[in-house]
XYZ file of N, CA and C in Angstrom:
810
model
N 1.032 -0.919 0.091
C 0.035 -0.269 0.324
C 0.948 1.056 0.019
N 0.435 2.307 -1.002
C 1.496 3.226 -0.553
C 0.434 4.463 0.403
N 1.933 5.845 0.743
C 1.379 6.290 1.488
C 0.184 7.149 2.159
N 0.011 7.638 0.326
C -1.488 7.852 0.198
C -2.077 6.896 -1.643
N -3.191 7.506 -1.306
C -3.790 6.035 -2.373
C -4.765 7.012 -2.692
N -5.448 7.269 -3.926
C -6.413 7.538 -4.512
C -7.329 6.678 -6.262
N -8.550 6.601 -5.657
C -8.953 5.170 -7.770
C -9.818 6.845 -7.666
N -10.408 6.474 -9.125
C -12.052 7.402 -9.066
C -12.544 5.863 -9.901
N -13.266 6.013 -10.485
C -14.762 5.610 -11.265
C -15.481 6.683 -12.187
N -15.293 6.785 -13.774
C -16.671 7.173 -13.952
C -17.019 6.838 -14.952
N -17.844 6.758 -15.196
C -19.039 6.383 -15.639
C -20.217 6.874 -16.884
N -20.399 6.809 -18.241
C -21.834 7.488 -19.055
C -22.329 6.265 -19.468
N -23.486 6.248 -19.483
C -24.206 5.600 -20.075
C -25.071 5.994 -21.093
N -25.286 4.875 -22.160
C -26.306 6.068 -23.059
C -27.559 5.601 -23.212
N -27.968 6.695 -24.032
C -29.400 5.620 -23.477
C -30.170 3.891 -24.363
N -31.055 3.381 -23.637
C -31.340 2.519 -24.183
C -32.058 2.410 -25.158
N -31.638 1.497 -26.031
C -32.402 0.967 -27.325
C -33.468 -0.244 -27.743
N -34.232 0.004 -28.009
C -35.043 -0.967 -28.186
C -34.877 -1.905 -26.388
N -34.812 -0.893 -25.750
C -34.905 -1.424 -24.260
C -33.858 -2.219 -23.892
N -33.165 -2.777 -24.271
C -32.039 -3.677 -24.367
C -30.828 -3.410 -24.768
N -29.584 -2.406 -24.989
C -29.372 -2.027 -25.990
C -28.627 -0.411 -25.530
N -27.021 -0.584 -24.412
C -26.908 0.999 -24.279
C -24.879 0.783 -24.606
N -24.574 2.196 -25.731
C -23.299 2.203 -25.291
C -23.142 2.985 -23.769
N -21.694 2.745 -23.556
C -21.291 3.367 -22.508
C -19.555 3.772 -22.732
N -19.339 4.834 -21.779
C -17.676 4.917 -22.321
C -17.125 5.416 -20.340
N -15.821 4.721 -19.831
C -15.559 4.545 -18.138
C -14.148 5.040 -18.029
N -14.134 6.176 -17.794
C -12.694 6.544 -17.679
C -12.127 5.921 -15.499
N -10.970 5.169 -15.399
C -10.556 4.541 -14.118
C -9.104 5.806 -14.143
N -9.247 5.818 -12.698
C -7.693 6.504 -12.445
C -7.083 6.165 -11.248
N -6.293 4.792 -10.773
C -5.626 4.596 -9.740
C -4.098 5.368 -9.816
N -4.299 6.401 -8.338
C -2.921 6.505 -8.162
C -2.420 6.184 -6.226
N -1.058 6.280 -6.749
C -0.819 5.554 -5.606
C 0.444 6.109 -5.390
N 1.240 6.648 -3.934
C 2.412 7.667 -2.833
C 2.911 6.713 -3.003
N 4.090 6.077 -3.077
C 4.934 5.642 -2.805
C 6.601 5.888 -2.120
N 7.751 5.254 -1.505
C 9.227 5.489 -1.637
C 9.758 6.049 -2.103
N 9.354 5.350 -3.423
C 10.058 6.372 -4.365
C 9.464 7.033 -5.455
N 8.634 7.440 -4.921
C 7.814 8.891 -6.241
C 6.598 8.212 -6.539
N 5.271 8.891 -6.674
C 3.723 8.746 -7.135
C 4.119 7.743 -8.929
N 2.887 5.959 -8.155
C 2.332 5.439 -9.458
C 1.288 6.192 -10.039
N 0.888 6.308 -11.244
C -0.059 5.823 -11.778
C -0.455 5.052 -12.646
N -2.110 5.045 -12.734
C -2.698 4.184 -13.393
C -3.455 5.039 -14.155
N -4.144 4.895 -15.420
C -4.975 5.156 -16.197
C -5.981 5.171 -17.262
N -7.360 4.831 -16.907
C -7.468 3.722 -18.769
C -8.961 4.079 -18.773
N -8.583 4.060 -20.230
C -10.398 5.026 -20.724
C -9.993 3.939 -21.667
N -12.135 3.961 -21.728
C -12.858 2.217 -21.838
C -14.035 2.881 -23.002
N -14.462 2.622 -23.673
C -16.242 2.523 -24.278
C -16.163 0.584 -24.501
N -17.765 0.417 -24.248
C -17.967 -0.510 -24.510
C -19.913 -0.599 -24.816
N -20.368 -1.860 -24.855
C -21.672 -1.555 -24.970
C -22.260 -2.784 -24.356
N -23.486 -2.782 -23.395
C -24.217 -3.349 -22.912
C -25.694 -4.152 -23.205
N -25.682 -5.158 -22.927
C -27.190 -5.617 -23.943
C -27.538 -6.550 -22.127
N -29.212 -5.986 -22.077
C -29.758 -6.691 -21.045
C -31.000 -6.776 -21.579
N -31.796 -8.217 -21.313
C -32.807 -9.010 -21.300
C -32.987 -10.116 -20.940
N -34.404 -9.910 -20.732
C -34.983 -11.146 -20.097
C -33.686 -11.948 -18.435
N -33.643 -11.167 -17.745
C -32.691 -11.338 -16.347
C -31.031 -11.455 -16.985
N -31.348 -11.194 -18.028
C -29.197 -12.250 -18.244
C -28.979 -10.625 -19.025
N -27.718 -10.618 -18.774
C -27.164 -9.098 -19.541
C -25.625 -9.579 -19.667
N -24.905 -8.740 -20.867
C -23.721 -9.293 -21.020
C -23.034 -7.769 -21.740
N -21.716 -7.644 -20.933
C -21.353 -6.063 -21.330
C -20.045 -6.201 -22.386
N -19.418 -5.625 -23.387
C -17.729 -5.529 -23.969
C -17.331 -4.457 -23.283
N -16.368 -4.261 -22.790
C -15.860 -2.660 -22.952
C -14.053 -3.149 -23.743
N -13.516 -1.659 -24.406
C -12.127 -1.893 -25.023
C -11.551 -1.079 -23.967
N -10.327 -0.835 -23.709
C -9.756 0.418 -23.400
C -8.283 0.387 -23.614
N -7.873 1.371 -23.257
C -6.912 1.950 -23.227
C -6.029 2.442 -22.493
N -4.483 2.087 -21.784
C -3.510 2.349 -21.031
C -3.196 4.488 -21.144
N -3.741 5.292 -20.489
C -3.513 6.204 -21.195
C -2.011 6.264 -20.904
N -1.136 6.171 -20.453
C 0.673 5.917 -19.777
C 1.346 5.759 -20.655
N 0.752 4.231 -21.155
C 1.553 3.132 -21.720
C 0.560 2.526 -23.152
N 1.304 1.113 -23.453
C 0.745 0.743 -24.144
C -0.122 -0.264 -24.258
N -0.622 -0.670 -23.014
C -2.058 -1.338 -23.121
C -3.211 -1.172 -23.170
N -3.199 -2.269 -24.455
C -4.339 -1.869 -24.781
C -5.370 -3.992 -24.451
N -6.351 -3.601 -23.549
C -7.138 -4.573 -23.107
C -8.724 -4.383 -23.719
N -9.471 -5.508 -22.724
C -10.693 -5.738 -23.215
C -11.080 -6.211 -22.042
N -12.662 -6.355 -21.987
C -13.306 -6.740 -20.506
C -15.039 -7.401 -20.985
N -15.379 -8.920 -20.607
C -16.174 -9.423 -20.741
C -17.013 -9.741 -19.383
N -17.812 -9.355 -19.834
C -18.607 -10.219 -18.237
C -19.875 -10.482 -18.327
N -20.629 -11.141 -17.890
C -22.155 -11.819 -18.346
C -22.632 -12.339 -16.732
N -23.775 -11.749 -16.222
C -25.033 -11.704 -15.267
C -26.180 -13.223 -16.246
N -26.297 -14.300 -15.102
C -27.877 -14.639 -15.280
C -28.641 -14.622 -13.867
N -30.014 -13.894 -14.011
C -30.786 -14.372 -13.077
C -31.072 -15.891 -13.133
N -31.629 -16.881 -12.122
C -31.780 -17.845 -12.852
C -33.209 -18.398 -12.663
N -33.773 -17.350 -11.164
C -35.162 -17.275 -10.464
C -34.775 -16.499 -9.594
N -35.176 -16.808 -8.744
C -35.961 -15.243 -7.794
C -35.050 -15.489 -6.940
N -34.085 -16.734 -6.979
C -33.210 -16.454 -5.744
C -31.589 -16.432 -6.105
N -31.957 -16.981 -6.889
C -29.766 -17.335 -7.477
C -30.032 -16.546 -8.777
N -28.090 -16.378 -8.760
C -27.605 -15.695 -9.591
C -26.281 -15.814 -9.786
N -25.919 -15.852 -11.211
C -24.574 -16.565 -11.165
C -23.820 -14.728 -12.369
N -22.171 -14.865 -11.842
C -21.473 -14.194 -12.708
C -20.543 -14.551 -13.147
N -20.041 -14.307 -15.043
C -18.312 -14.717 -15.184
C -18.184 -13.130 -15.889
N -16.311 -13.731 -16.014
C -15.978 -12.167 -15.777
C -14.451 -13.010 -17.039
N -14.166 -11.824 -17.400
C -12.839 -12.370 -17.997
C -12.283 -10.673 -18.084
N -11.488 -10.812 -18.273
C -10.588 -9.109 -18.524
C -8.737 -10.009 -18.698
N -8.405 -8.908 -20.139
C -7.303 -9.030 -20.790
C -6.375 -7.769 -20.125
N -6.353 -6.802 -19.082
C -5.634 -6.084 -18.336
C -6.488 -5.694 -16.854
N -6.316 -6.526 -15.846
C -6.925 -6.544 -15.115
C -6.193 -5.673 -14.154
N -6.860 -5.080 -13.465
C -6.201 -4.728 -11.818
C -5.415 -5.712 -10.971
N -4.034 -4.975 -11.604
C -2.845 -5.592 -10.495
C -2.140 -4.221 -9.650
N -1.366 -4.615 -8.781
C -0.829 -3.281 -7.767
C -0.221 -2.469 -8.611
N 0.039 -1.311 -8.171
C 0.902 -0.582 -9.282
C 2.222 -0.624 -9.177
N 3.007 -1.067 -7.970
C 4.127 -1.448 -8.716
C 4.962 -2.138 -9.370
N 3.827 -3.205 -9.646
C 4.020 -4.102 -10.548
C 3.935 -3.430 -12.149
N 2.774 -2.546 -12.269
C 2.500 -2.076 -13.845
C 3.352 -1.184 -14.058
N 4.671 -0.671 -12.356
C 5.457 0.549 -13.085
C 6.606 -0.113 -13.413
N 7.129 -1.846 -13.168
C 7.977 -2.079 -13.604
C 7.359 -3.198 -14.821
N 6.640 -2.644 -16.178
C 5.617 -2.976 -17.131
C 4.762 -4.360 -16.859
N 4.575 -4.626 -16.081
C 4.389 -6.202 -15.710
C 1.999 -5.738 -16.397
N 1.969 -6.949 -16.601
C 0.272 -6.859 -16.952
C -0.209 -8.062 -16.027
N -1.935 -8.015 -16.495
C -2.515 -9.879 -15.775
C -3.714 -9.708 -16.670
N -4.519 -10.714 -17.201
C -5.179 -11.518 -17.194
C -6.285 -11.849 -15.892
N -7.095 -11.834 -15.764
C -7.959 -12.345 -14.686
C -9.350 -13.199 -15.591
N -9.564 -14.633 -14.153
C -10.729 -14.623 -14.285
C -11.672 -14.465 -13.229
N -12.789 -14.428 -13.022
C -13.472 -14.461 -11.745
C -15.251 -14.990 -12.703
N -15.288 -15.815 -11.176
C -17.234 -16.866 -11.680
C -17.974 -16.850 -9.753
N -19.037 -15.631 -9.570
C -19.509 -15.866 -8.531
C -20.971 -16.214 -8.628
N -21.371 -16.518 -7.657
C -22.831 -17.390 -7.364
C -23.215 -16.723 -6.233
N -24.889 -15.963 -6.076
C -24.953 -15.237 -5.378
C -26.460 -15.799 -4.979
N -27.193 -15.460 -3.925
C -28.834 -16.473 -2.904
C -28.989 -14.707 -2.469
N -30.486 -14.575 -2.853
C -30.950 -13.824 -2.116
C -32.528 -14.284 -1.605
N -32.725 -14.634 -0.196
C -33.651 -15.289 -0.139
C -35.239 -14.527 -0.408
N -34.924 -13.366 0.122
C -35.596 -12.036 -0.229
C -35.522 -10.727 0.560
N -35.303 -9.597 0.179
C -35.286 -8.212 1.050
C -34.009 -8.067 2.087
N -34.515 -9.119 2.837
C -33.627 -9.100 4.146
C -32.360 -10.155 4.708
N -32.566 -11.264 3.630
C -31.369 -11.861 3.683
C -30.548 -12.311 2.436
N -29.543 -12.405 1.621
C -28.844 -12.637 0.928
C -27.222 -13.299 1.216
N -26.781 -14.425 0.703
C -25.542 -14.461 0.844
C -24.117 -14.239 -1.054
N -23.384 -15.108 -0.938
C -22.439 -14.323 -2.183
C -21.076 -14.793 -1.953
N -21.118 -15.517 -3.306
C -19.094 -16.296 -3.031
C -18.753 -16.258 -4.349
N -17.617 -15.590 -4.726
C -16.469 -14.365 -5.413
C -15.061 -15.792 -5.679
N -15.070 -15.919 -6.540
C -13.532 -16.330 -6.977
C -13.530 -15.493 -8.296
N -11.851 -15.853 -7.620
C -10.853 -14.709 -9.358
C -9.774 -15.629 -9.196
N -8.955 -15.739 -10.151
C -8.067 -15.929 -10.880
C -6.708 -14.740 -11.732
N -5.582 -14.118 -11.269
C -4.978 -13.338 -11.793
C -4.306 -13.767 -11.917
N -3.997 -13.713 -13.360
C -2.614 -14.429 -14.113
C -1.844 -13.474 -14.062
N -0.119 -12.748 -13.064
C 0.441 -12.095 -13.610
C 1.591 -12.648 -14.638
N 2.209 -11.089 -15.596
C 3.079 -11.489 -16.618
C 4.383 -11.664 -15.985
N 4.321 -11.784 -14.098
C 5.957 -11.944 -13.965
C 5.816 -13.637 -13.298
N 4.526 -13.846 -13.575
C 4.839 -15.335 -13.007
C 3.332 -16.027 -12.265
N 3.728 -15.194 -11.413
C 2.486 -14.988 -9.398
C 1.123 -15.499 -10.565
N 0.609 -16.259 -10.443
C -0.973 -16.693 -10.106
C -1.727 -16.534 -9.003
N -2.661 -15.545 -8.571
C -2.969 -14.867 -7.697
C -4.861 -15.086 -7.545
N -4.687 -15.916 -6.817
C -6.164 -16.324 -6.933
C -6.926 -15.850 -5.313
N -8.393 -15.515 -5.201
C -8.468 -15.028 -4.259
C -10.027 -15.909 -4.180
N -10.492 -15.702 -3.355
C -11.821 -16.939 -3.034
C -13.370 -15.790 -1.975
N -13.487 -15.362 -2.390
C -14.335 -14.102 -1.021
C -15.851 -14.859 -1.455
N -16.725 -14.819 0.379
C -17.911 -15.529 0.524
C -18.737 -13.881 2.070
N -19.830 -14.174 1.942
C -20.456 -13.184 2.173
C -21.754 -13.253 2.451
N -22.514 -12.987 3.637
C -23.433 -13.676 3.909
C -24.450 -11.965 5.518
N -25.200 -11.931 4.316
C -25.974 -10.437 5.024
C -27.543 -10.200 5.308
N -28.496 -10.008 6.205
C -29.527 -9.955 7.006
C -29.584 -8.948 7.537
N -31.087 -8.125 7.291
C -31.757 -7.247 8.179
C -31.966 -7.157 9.923
N -31.333 -6.858 10.650
C -31.608 -7.268 12.505
C -32.497 -6.122 12.339
N -32.511 -4.865 11.974
C -33.307 -4.320 12.273
C -34.105 -3.349 11.362
N -35.421 -3.083 11.615
C -36.355 -2.685 10.123
C -37.632 -1.780 10.438
N -37.175 -0.473 10.655
C -38.238 0.611 11.239
C -38.160 1.974 9.505
N -39.776 2.703 9.414
C -39.764 3.984 8.301
C -38.684 4.524 8.203
N -37.573 4.662 9.353
C -36.756 5.675 8.987
C -35.515 4.981 9.805
N -35.310 3.659 9.600
C -34.043 2.937 10.473
C -34.166 1.428 9.671
N -32.844 1.277 9.476
C -32.367 0.240 9.342
C -31.103 -0.007 9.705
N -30.686 -1.638 10.569
C -29.738 -2.086 10.965
C -29.705 -3.430 10.506
N -27.895 -3.870 9.665
C -27.609 -4.498 8.468
C -26.600 -5.491 9.348
N -26.615 -7.475 9.428
C -25.497 -7.226 9.606
C -25.520 -8.476 9.345
N -23.332 -8.596 8.944
C -23.173 -9.234 7.694
C -21.919 -10.518 8.344
N -21.293 -10.558 8.005
C -20.415 -11.651 7.882
C -19.512 -12.532 6.554
N -18.817 -11.769 6.900
C -17.236 -11.874 5.176
C -16.366 -12.901 6.105
N -15.784 -13.741 4.828
C -14.352 -14.320 4.976
C -13.716 -14.117 3.596
N -12.470 -14.250 3.335
C -11.790 -14.180 2.407
C -9.985 -15.318 2.618
N -10.221 -15.768 1.133
C -8.844 -16.492 1.463
C -7.849 -16.113 0.208
N -6.621 -15.362 -0.348
C -5.954 -15.436 -1.205
C -4.646 -16.098 -1.186
N -4.184 -16.645 -2.070
C -2.622 -17.294 -2.791
C -2.552 -16.762 -3.185
N -0.619 -16.650 -4.013
C -0.528 -15.827 -4.662
C 1.051 -17.411 -4.770
N 0.871 -17.562 -6.240
C 2.232 -18.538 -6.370
C 3.670 -17.987 -6.358
N 3.954 -16.842 -6.181
C 5.200 -15.985 -5.892
C 5.065 -14.960 -4.865
N 5.571 -14.938 -3.726
C 5.805 -14.512 -2.380
C 7.052 -13.626 -2.509
N 7.752 -13.502 -3.109
C 9.282 -12.315 -3.124
C 9.186 -11.409 -4.344
N 8.942 -10.861 -4.727
C 7.750 -9.798 -5.863
C 8.020 -8.040 -5.403
N 8.040 -7.316 -5.435
C 8.390 -5.588 -5.488
C 6.945 -4.895 -5.710
N 5.993 -5.960 -5.188
C 4.614 -5.450 -4.202
C 4.388 -6.857 -3.693
N 2.426 -5.839 -2.582
C 2.362 -6.745 -1.452
C 2.088 -8.428 -2.116
N 3.124 -9.562 -2.081
C 1.847 -10.857 -2.542
C 2.306 -11.715 -1.423
N 2.049 -11.822 -0.772
C 1.634 -12.810 0.678
C 1.227 -14.411 -0.189
N 2.309 -15.101 0.250
C 1.865 -16.574 0.126
C 0.955 -17.427 0.242
N -0.355 -16.582 1.695
C -1.377 -16.973 1.995
C -1.665 -16.168 3.026
N -2.780 -15.440 2.729
C -3.879 -14.630 3.720
C -4.920 -15.291 3.826
N -5.502 -15.027 4.818
C -6.558 -14.978 5.579
C -7.510 -14.298 6.536
N -9.203 -14.028 6.068
C -9.132 -12.362 7.023
C -10.796 -12.798 7.324
N -10.985 -12.840 8.265
C -12.300 -13.361 8.707
C -13.314 -12.180 9.207
N -14.473 -11.770 8.931
C -14.769 -10.256 9.763
C -16.565 -10.274 10.220
N -16.802 -9.244 10.834
C -18.666 -8.978 11.382
C -18.145 -7.422 10.903
N -19.329 -7.347 10.287
C -19.675 -5.865 9.984
C -21.215 -5.362 10.223
N -22.047 -3.873 10.766
C -22.930 -3.477 11.710
C -23.005 -2.505 10.611
N -24.866 -1.474 9.609
C -24.489 -0.999 9.000
C -25.237 -0.205 9.431
N -25.832 1.518 9.698
C -27.161 1.300 10.408
C -27.866 2.344 9.172
N -28.642 2.683 9.283
C -29.342 4.028 7.931
C -30.043 4.457 8.312
N -30.102 5.869 8.792
C -30.949 6.716 9.463
C -31.086 8.002 8.052
N -32.760 7.269 7.540
C -33.496 8.309 7.465
C -33.488 9.471 7.866
N -32.953 10.617 7.974
C -33.005 11.724 8.397
C -34.540 12.523 8.466
N -34.461 13.262 6.785
C -35.245 13.975 6.307
C -35.914 13.202 4.824
N -36.717 14.224 4.977
C -37.475 13.935 3.598
C -38.616 14.885 2.900
N -37.968 15.646 1.605
C -39.617 16.254 1.445
C -39.647 15.755 0.205
N -40.853 15.352 -0.212
C -41.035 14.813 -1.648
C -40.043 13.610 -2.121
N -39.746 14.062 -3.064
C -38.515 13.274 -3.791
C -36.994 13.482 -3.069
N -37.442 14.163 -2.126
C -35.980 14.677 -1.863
C -35.802 13.870 0.046
N -34.325 13.326 -0.185
C -33.574 13.323 1.191
C -32.694 13.026 1.235
N -32.632 12.693 2.513
C -31.055 12.807 3.636
C -30.701 11.673 4.732
N -29.935 10.310 4.198
C -29.914 9.606 4.876
C -28.163 9.313 5.264
N -28.364 9.254 6.778
C -27.064 9.239 7.250
C -26.406 7.556 7.699
N -25.220 7.312 6.798
C -25.324 5.864 6.574
C -23.484 5.701 7.896
N -23.881 4.649 9.116
C -23.144 4.167 9.561
C -22.389 2.925 9.534
N -21.573 3.202 9.778
C -20.823 1.084 9.353
C -19.588 0.725 10.465
N -19.524 -0.289 10.832
C -18.504 -0.504 11.721
C -18.193 -2.370 11.279
N -16.685 -2.551 11.049
C -16.863 -3.715 10.433
C -15.034 -3.981 11.319
N -15.282 -5.502 12.261
C -14.060 -6.181 12.892
C -14.353 -7.138 12.228
N -12.452 -7.442 12.989
C -12.506 -8.644 12.526
C -10.744 -9.315 12.651
N -10.337 -10.427 11.930
C -9.131 -10.534 12.073
C -8.099 -11.044 10.283
N -7.123 -10.474 10.604
C -6.263 -11.384 9.310
C -4.987 -11.384 9.637
N -4.577 -12.810 8.830
C -3.819 -13.740 8.764
C -3.393 -13.878 8.668
N -1.331 -13.993 8.006
C -0.872 -13.850 6.812
C 0.523 -14.901 7.218
N 0.839 -15.035 6.032
C 1.905 -17.013 6.041
C 3.055 -15.816 6.855
N 2.949 -16.615 7.764
C 4.552 -16.579 8.392
C 4.283 -15.480 9.616
N 2.878 -14.670 10.038
C 3.016 -13.781 10.491
C 1.707 -13.668 11.237
N 1.397 -13.414 13.063
C 0.439 -13.815 13.481
C -1.231 -13.216 13.542
N -2.462 -13.909 13.960
C -2.711 -13.100 13.246
C -3.252 -11.624 14.454
N -3.750 -11.034 12.852
C -3.666 -10.104 14.233
C -5.522 -8.916 13.620
N -5.554 -7.777 14.430
C -7.292 -7.589 14.455
C -7.609 -6.231 13.436
N -8.636 -6.004 12.597
C -8.937 -5.198 11.241
C -9.824 -4.561 11.701
N -10.119 -3.445 11.751
C -11.181 -2.311 11.817
C -11.963 -1.495 10.954
N -12.570 -1.056 11.032
C -13.226 -0.160 9.469
C -14.800 1.112 10.829
N -13.849 2.102 10.554
C -15.060 2.529 10.890
C -15.680 3.681 9.414
N -16.940 3.658 9.399
C -17.498 4.711 7.955
C -18.471 5.781 8.514
N -18.393 7.355 8.211
C -19.947 7.532 8.333
C -19.777 8.461 6.727
N -21.249 8.725 6.755
C -21.576 9.179 5.136
C -22.899 9.848 5.236
N -22.893 10.315 4.236
C -24.283 11.302 4.231
C -25.346 11.134 2.110
N -25.961 10.464 2.664
C -26.576 10.002 0.714
C -27.896 10.912 0.986
N -27.976 11.915 -0.183
C -28.841 12.339 -0.936
C -29.515 12.119 -2.027
N -30.952 12.069 -1.952
C -30.945 12.051 -2.656
C -32.072 13.760 -3.273
N -31.237 13.934 -4.759
C -31.364 15.256 -4.701
C -32.657 16.005 -5.566
N -32.925 14.252 -6.798
C -34.436 14.848 -6.866
C -34.693 13.068 -8.021
N -35.909 12.882 -8.014
C -36.400 12.224 -9.097
C -34.474 10.485 -9.257
N -33.892 11.643 -10.117
C -33.398 10.811 -10.306
C -31.846 10.649 -10.503
N -31.398 11.991 -9.656
C -29.974 12.347 -8.977
C -29.486 11.687 -7.643
N -28.291 11.680 -7.617
C -28.073 11.215 -6.106
C -26.575 11.424 -5.537
N -26.235 12.137 -4.583
C -24.903 12.035 -4.114
C -24.624 11.301 -2.763
N -23.602 10.451 -3.247
C -22.726 10.212 -1.778
C -21.780 10.371 -1.169
N -21.410 10.541 0.011
C -19.958 11.237 0.650
C -19.938 10.995 1.889
N -18.778 10.289 2.247
C -18.440 9.872 4.138
C -17.015 9.874 4.696
N -16.457 9.563 5.418
C -15.317 9.455 5.675
C -15.034 8.386 6.285
N -13.539 8.045 6.747
C -13.676 6.338 7.527
C -12.214 6.628 8.104
N -12.162 5.250 8.972
C -10.854 5.381 9.496
C -10.649 3.622 9.802
N -9.398 3.082 9.312
C -9.103 1.656 9.013
C -7.827 1.587 9.591
N -7.870 0.371 10.332
C -6.296 -0.368 10.889
C -6.207 -1.579 9.857
N -5.536 -2.114 8.969
C -4.877 -3.280 8.824
C -3.451 -3.973 8.465
N -3.039 -4.798 8.984
C -1.984 -5.391 9.123
C -1.783 -5.509 7.955
N -0.146 -5.709 7.795
C 0.740 -6.104 6.634
C 1.687 -6.182 6.739
N 2.305 -7.388 6.161
C 3.749 -7.843 6.412
C 3.758 -7.746 8.026
N 3.379 -7.761 9.199
C 2.893 -8.202 10.498
C 2.921 -6.194 11.027
N 2.977 -5.595 10.100
C 2.735 -4.274 10.872
C 1.426 -3.861 10.514
N 1.238 -2.660 11.467
C -0.497 -2.498 11.726
C -0.307 -1.297 11.089
N -1.170 -1.014 9.689
C -1.454 0.895 9.139
C -2.276 0.961 8.996
N -2.520 2.103 9.559
C -3.722 3.018 9.868
C -4.000 4.129 8.989
N -5.348 4.643 8.357
C -5.496 5.045 7.289
C -6.469 6.053 7.826
N -7.211 7.190 7.577
C -7.635 7.674 7.050
C -8.581 8.297 5.786
N -9.189 7.603 5.492
C -9.996 8.208 3.993
C -11.135 8.229 3.544
N -11.604 8.983 2.564
C -13.003 10.097 1.708
C -13.171 9.051 0.880
N -14.698 8.944 0.853
C -15.208 8.410 -0.414
C -16.642 9.243 -0.895
N -16.706 9.527 -2.059
C -17.634 10.424 -3.257
C -17.608 9.871 -4.035
N -19.252 9.751 -3.940
C -20.186 9.565 -5.732
C -21.486 10.429 -5.577
N -21.356 10.036 -7.318
C -22.156 10.917 -7.820
C -23.068 10.638 -8.829
N -24.412 9.805 -8.560
C -24.880 9.498 -10.450
C -26.149 10.064 -10.254
N -26.887 10.154 -11.690
C -28.293 10.651 -12.509
C -28.292 10.009 -13.312
N -29.610 10.431 -14.088
C -30.253 10.744 -15.313
C -31.047 11.921 -15.437
N -29.978 11.644 -17.173
C -31.149 12.758 -18.054
C -31.802 12.615 -18.292
């Protein structure tokens, strides 16, 4: 991790054509401030999306603005019934640590996921990703999550979740963080308070607490903590704004990293 990190994604969707097709463009920017200087990754992409009868498919071609890495992403989603959904994905230019990008490495990734939702209050998901980095490192990640509502009233909703993660790398002697094996388990509590509403406008305050442990190969298990507070504004029927701040603690190579961070999101339809 860098001393300072920044990541943003901006996406513009075109109108749906015949209710099934649309084009989109996406700009993604990542930046990290390391001991040997800042490293940036900027990608600009254009793609198309199809959606029909609980199935969706998207294709995006993208170009690295700071180099010559051209790639594409393919994603497929299928809702099987009222409860089950699966997704598949492939990318020829997957996100990898910025230190690896500086060495002109790139990666292909393969993803597969399965999700289940009994109703609006209970849901679970399982996700697997394999990332084949050009330096010979194969990174495999498996994550699982379960979430359900604990408390609901007209202006208050509290959710409880439990999540787990298992990661493995075939190489651990690299210029970037790449533990041979790591595992984490955590529980989180999220509370939404609808503080104000007038017609189509509203303000919701959002509170989040996550705690658990992280175990890295050759190191003892250490606690993980993340606390967030934010606002969600519904400005009109079609425009919304979100922002928040948070504090987190996570161990890397046996050393606890503490950080403050901020989040900002804006979404709307013309």
